[in-house]
Amino acid sequence: MTSERDKMRAGDWYCCMDPEIDAIRMRVFDAVHRHNLALPSERGNIHPELRALLGAAPESARIEGQFHLLYGENLFLGEEAFLNVGCVVLDSGRVEIGARTMIGPQVQIYCADHHRDPVLRGQLIERALPVTIGADVWIGGGTIVLPGVSIGDGAIVGAGAVVTKDVVPGARVVGNPARQVTARR
């Protein structure tokens, strides 16, 4: 029999309120809490307890305080990736953030795609769609990145954008929904 966690990892529909999944979240919530409460001078770039739960986080990657995360094991950070204050990463699916990418304050990255059928949605059925953010990307504060989106290398996402579709490398996007305004030359 396939567990709800296995279904989540496979991108299949699963119930997000499952004892095994709850236990993982609680362990991550505790580590995130310690990260957020630690003095910055003692925390370093990422609190060691939180770093140990992440899929990948090189020493040069940095996560500021008031951060929120669900599973940890699905978050993969590149060298010198930077998440500013108040970021939320709902990593039910894989979230990759490339090298030297700067994520502004209060950015929200979502992987959970809730079921369209209201009965199944009411039973907390969802699926996890990955989010990929390339290298050298700049995402302005208050942006929301929706499930299944890829943002290409070198792209710039204007503050407050809602990214509903893939962003090509080097593009500049703004608005809700985010739309391309110029391409990098």
Coordinates of C-alpha atoms in Angstrom, one line a residue:
M1 CA 0.0 0.0 0.0
T2 CA 1.3 3.5 -0.9
S3 CA 1.5 6.0 2.0
E4 CA 0.2 9.5 1.7
R5 CA 3.9 10.7 1.9
D6 CA 4.8 8.5 -1.0
K7 CA 1.9 9.9 -3.0
M8 CA 3.0 13.4 -2.1
R9 CA 6.6 12.7 -3.3
A10 CA 5.3 11.2 -6.6
G11 CA 3.1 14.3 -7.3
D12 CA 0.0 12.2 -7.0
W13 CA -3.2 13.3 -5.2
Y14 CA -2.8 12.7 -1.4
C15 CA -4.4 13.7 1.9
C16 CA -2.2 16.4 3.5
M17 CA -3.5 15.6 7.1
D18 CA -1.8 12.3 7.7
P19 CA 0.0 11.2 10.9
E20 CA 3.4 10.6 9.1
I21 CA 3.2 13.9 7.3
D22 CA 2.2 15.7 10.5
A23 CA 5.2 14.3 12.3
I24 CA 7.6 15.6 9.6
R25 CA 5.9 19.1 9.7
M26 CA 6.2 19.3 13.5
R27 CA 9.9 18.5 13.4
V28 CA 10.5 21.2 10.7
F29 CA 8.3 23.7 12.6
D30 CA 10.4 23.2 15.7
A31 CA 13.6 23.7 13.7
V32 CA 12.2 26.8 11.9
H33 CA 11.1 28.2 15.3
R34 CA 14.6 27.9 16.6
H35 CA 16.0 29.5 13.4
N36 CA 13.6 32.4 13.8
L37 CA 14.3 33.0 17.5
A38 CA 18.1 32.6 17.4
L39 CA 20.2 35.7 17.6
P40 CA 21.5 36.4 14.1
S41 CA 25.1 36.4 15.4
E42 CA 24.6 32.9 16.8
R43 CA 22.4 31.5 14.0
G44 CA 24.7 32.1 11.1
N45 CA 23.3 31.9 7.6
I46 CA 20.9 29.1 8.5
H47 CA 20.4 27.6 12.0
P48 CA 22.2 24.2 12.1
E49 CA 19.1 22.3 13.1
L50 CA 17.2 23.7 10.2
R51 CA 20.1 23.2 7.7
A52 CA 20.2 19.5 8.7
L53 CA 16.6 19.1 7.5
L54 CA 16.9 20.8 4.1
G55 CA 17.4 18.8 0.9
A56 CA 20.5 20.9 0.2
A57 CA 21.9 24.1 1.7
P58 CA 25.5 25.0 1.2
E59 CA 27.2 27.1 3.9
S60 CA 27.0 30.2 1.6
A61 CA 23.2 30.0 1.4
R62 CA 21.3 32.3 3.8
I63 CA 17.8 32.4 5.2
E64 CA 16.8 35.4 7.2
G65 CA 14.4 35.2 10.2
Q66 CA 10.6 35.1 10.3
F67 CA 10.9 32.3 7.8
H68 CA 8.2 29.6 7.4
L69 CA 8.7 26.1 5.8
L70 CA 6.6 22.9 5.8
Y71 CA 8.8 19.8 5.0
G72 CA 12.4 21.0 4.6
E73 CA 13.6 17.9 2.7
N74 CA 12.1 19.3 -0.5
L75 CA 14.0 22.6 -0.4
F76 CA 17.3 22.8 -2.3
L77 CA 19.3 25.9 -2.2
G78 CA 22.3 26.8 -4.5
E79 CA 25.5 28.6 -3.5
E80 CA 24.9 32.1 -2.2
A81 CA 21.1 31.8 -2.5
F82 CA 19.4 34.4 -0.3
L83 CA 15.9 34.4 1.2
N84 CA 15.1 37.7 2.9
V85 CA 13.0 38.2 5.9
G86 CA 9.5 36.7 6.1
C87 CA 9.7 34.3 3.3
V88 CA 7.2 31.4 3.2
V89 CA 8.1 28.2 1.3
L90 CA 5.3 25.6 1.3
D91 CA 7.5 22.8 0.0
S92 CA 5.1 19.8 -0.3
G93 CA 6.9 19.5 -3.7
R94 CA 10.5 20.0 -4.6
V95 CA 11.6 23.7 -4.5
E96 CA 14.9 24.5 -6.2
I97 CA 16.5 27.9 -5.8
G98 CA 19.6 28.4 -7.9
A99 CA 23.0 29.9 -7.1
R100 CA 23.1 33.6 -6.3
T101 CA 19.4 34.0 -6.5
M102 CA 17.9 36.7 -4.3
I103 CA 14.4 36.3 -2.9
G104 CA 12.9 39.5 -1.5
P105 CA 11.1 40.0 1.8
Q106 CA 7.7 38.3 2.3
V107 CA 8.0 36.2 -0.9
Q108 CA 5.7 33.1 -0.9
I109 CA 6.4 30.0 -2.8
Y110 CA 3.6 27.4 -3.0
C111 CA 3.7 23.8 -4.2
A112 CA 0.3 22.6 -3.0
D113 CA -2.3 22.4 -5.7
H114 CA -5.7 21.7 -4.1
H115 CA -8.2 19.5 -5.7
R116 CA -10.8 21.2 -8.0
D117 CA -13.6 19.0 -6.8
P118 CA -15.1 20.7 -3.7
V119 CA -15.8 17.4 -2.0
L120 CA -12.2 16.1 -2.4
R121 CA -10.8 19.5 -1.5
G122 CA -12.9 19.4 1.7
Q123 CA -11.2 16.0 2.4
L124 CA -7.9 17.9 2.2
I125 CA -6.8 16.2 -1.0
E126 CA -4.0 18.0 -2.8
R127 CA -1.0 17.3 -5.0
A128 CA 2.5 18.7 -4.8
L129 CA 3.8 20.5 -7.9
P130 CA 7.5 21.4 -8.0
V131 CA 8.8 25.0 -8.3
T132 CA 12.2 25.7 -9.9
I133 CA 13.9 29.0 -9.7
G134 CA 17.1 29.3 -11.7
A135 CA 20.5 30.9 -10.9
D136 CA 21.0 34.7 -10.7
V137 CA 17.3 35.4 -10.4
W138 CA 15.9 38.4 -8.5
I139 CA 12.4 38.1 -7.0
G140 CA 11.0 41.3 -5.6
G141 CA 9.3 41.5 -2.2
G142 CA 5.8 40.3 -1.8
T143 CA 5.8 38.1 -4.8
I144 CA 3.8 34.9 -4.9
V145 CA 5.1 31.9 -6.9
L146 CA 2.4 29.4 -7.7
P147 CA 2.7 25.5 -7.9
G148 CA 4.4 24.0 -10.9
V149 CA 6.2 27.2 -12.0
S150 CA 9.7 27.5 -13.3
I151 CA 11.6 30.8 -13.4
G152 CA 14.6 30.8 -15.7
D153 CA 18.2 31.9 -15.0
G154 CA 18.7 35.6 -14.8
A155 CA 15.0 36.5 -14.7
I156 CA 13.7 39.4 -12.6
V157 CA 10.3 39.3 -11.0
G158 CA 8.9 42.7 -9.9
A159 CA 7.8 43.2 -6.4
G160 CA 4.2 42.0 -5.7
A161 CA 4.0 39.9 -8.8
V162 CA 1.9 36.7 -8.9
V163 CA 3.8 34.2 -11.0
T164 CA 1.2 31.8 -12.5
K165 CA 3.2 30.6 -15.5
D166 CA 6.8 29.8 -16.4
V167 CA 9.2 32.7 -16.8
V168 CA 11.8 32.3 -19.5
P169 CA 15.5 33.0 -18.8
G170 CA 16.4 36.6 -18.7
A171 CA 12.8 37.9 -18.7
R172 CA 11.5 40.7 -16.6
V173 CA 7.9 40.1 -15.3
V174 CA 5.6 42.2 -13.3
G175 CA 1.9 42.3 -12.2
N176 CA -0.9 40.0 -11.3
P177 CA -0.8 37.7 -13.2
A178 CA 2.9 38.3 -13.9
R179 CA 3.6 39.2 -17.6
Q180 CA 6.8 39.9 -19.4
V181 CA 7.8 43.5 -19.9
T182 CA 11.3 43.2 -21.3
A183 CA 14.0 40.7 -22.0
R184 CA 17.6 41.1 -20.8
R185 CA 20.0 42.0 -23.6

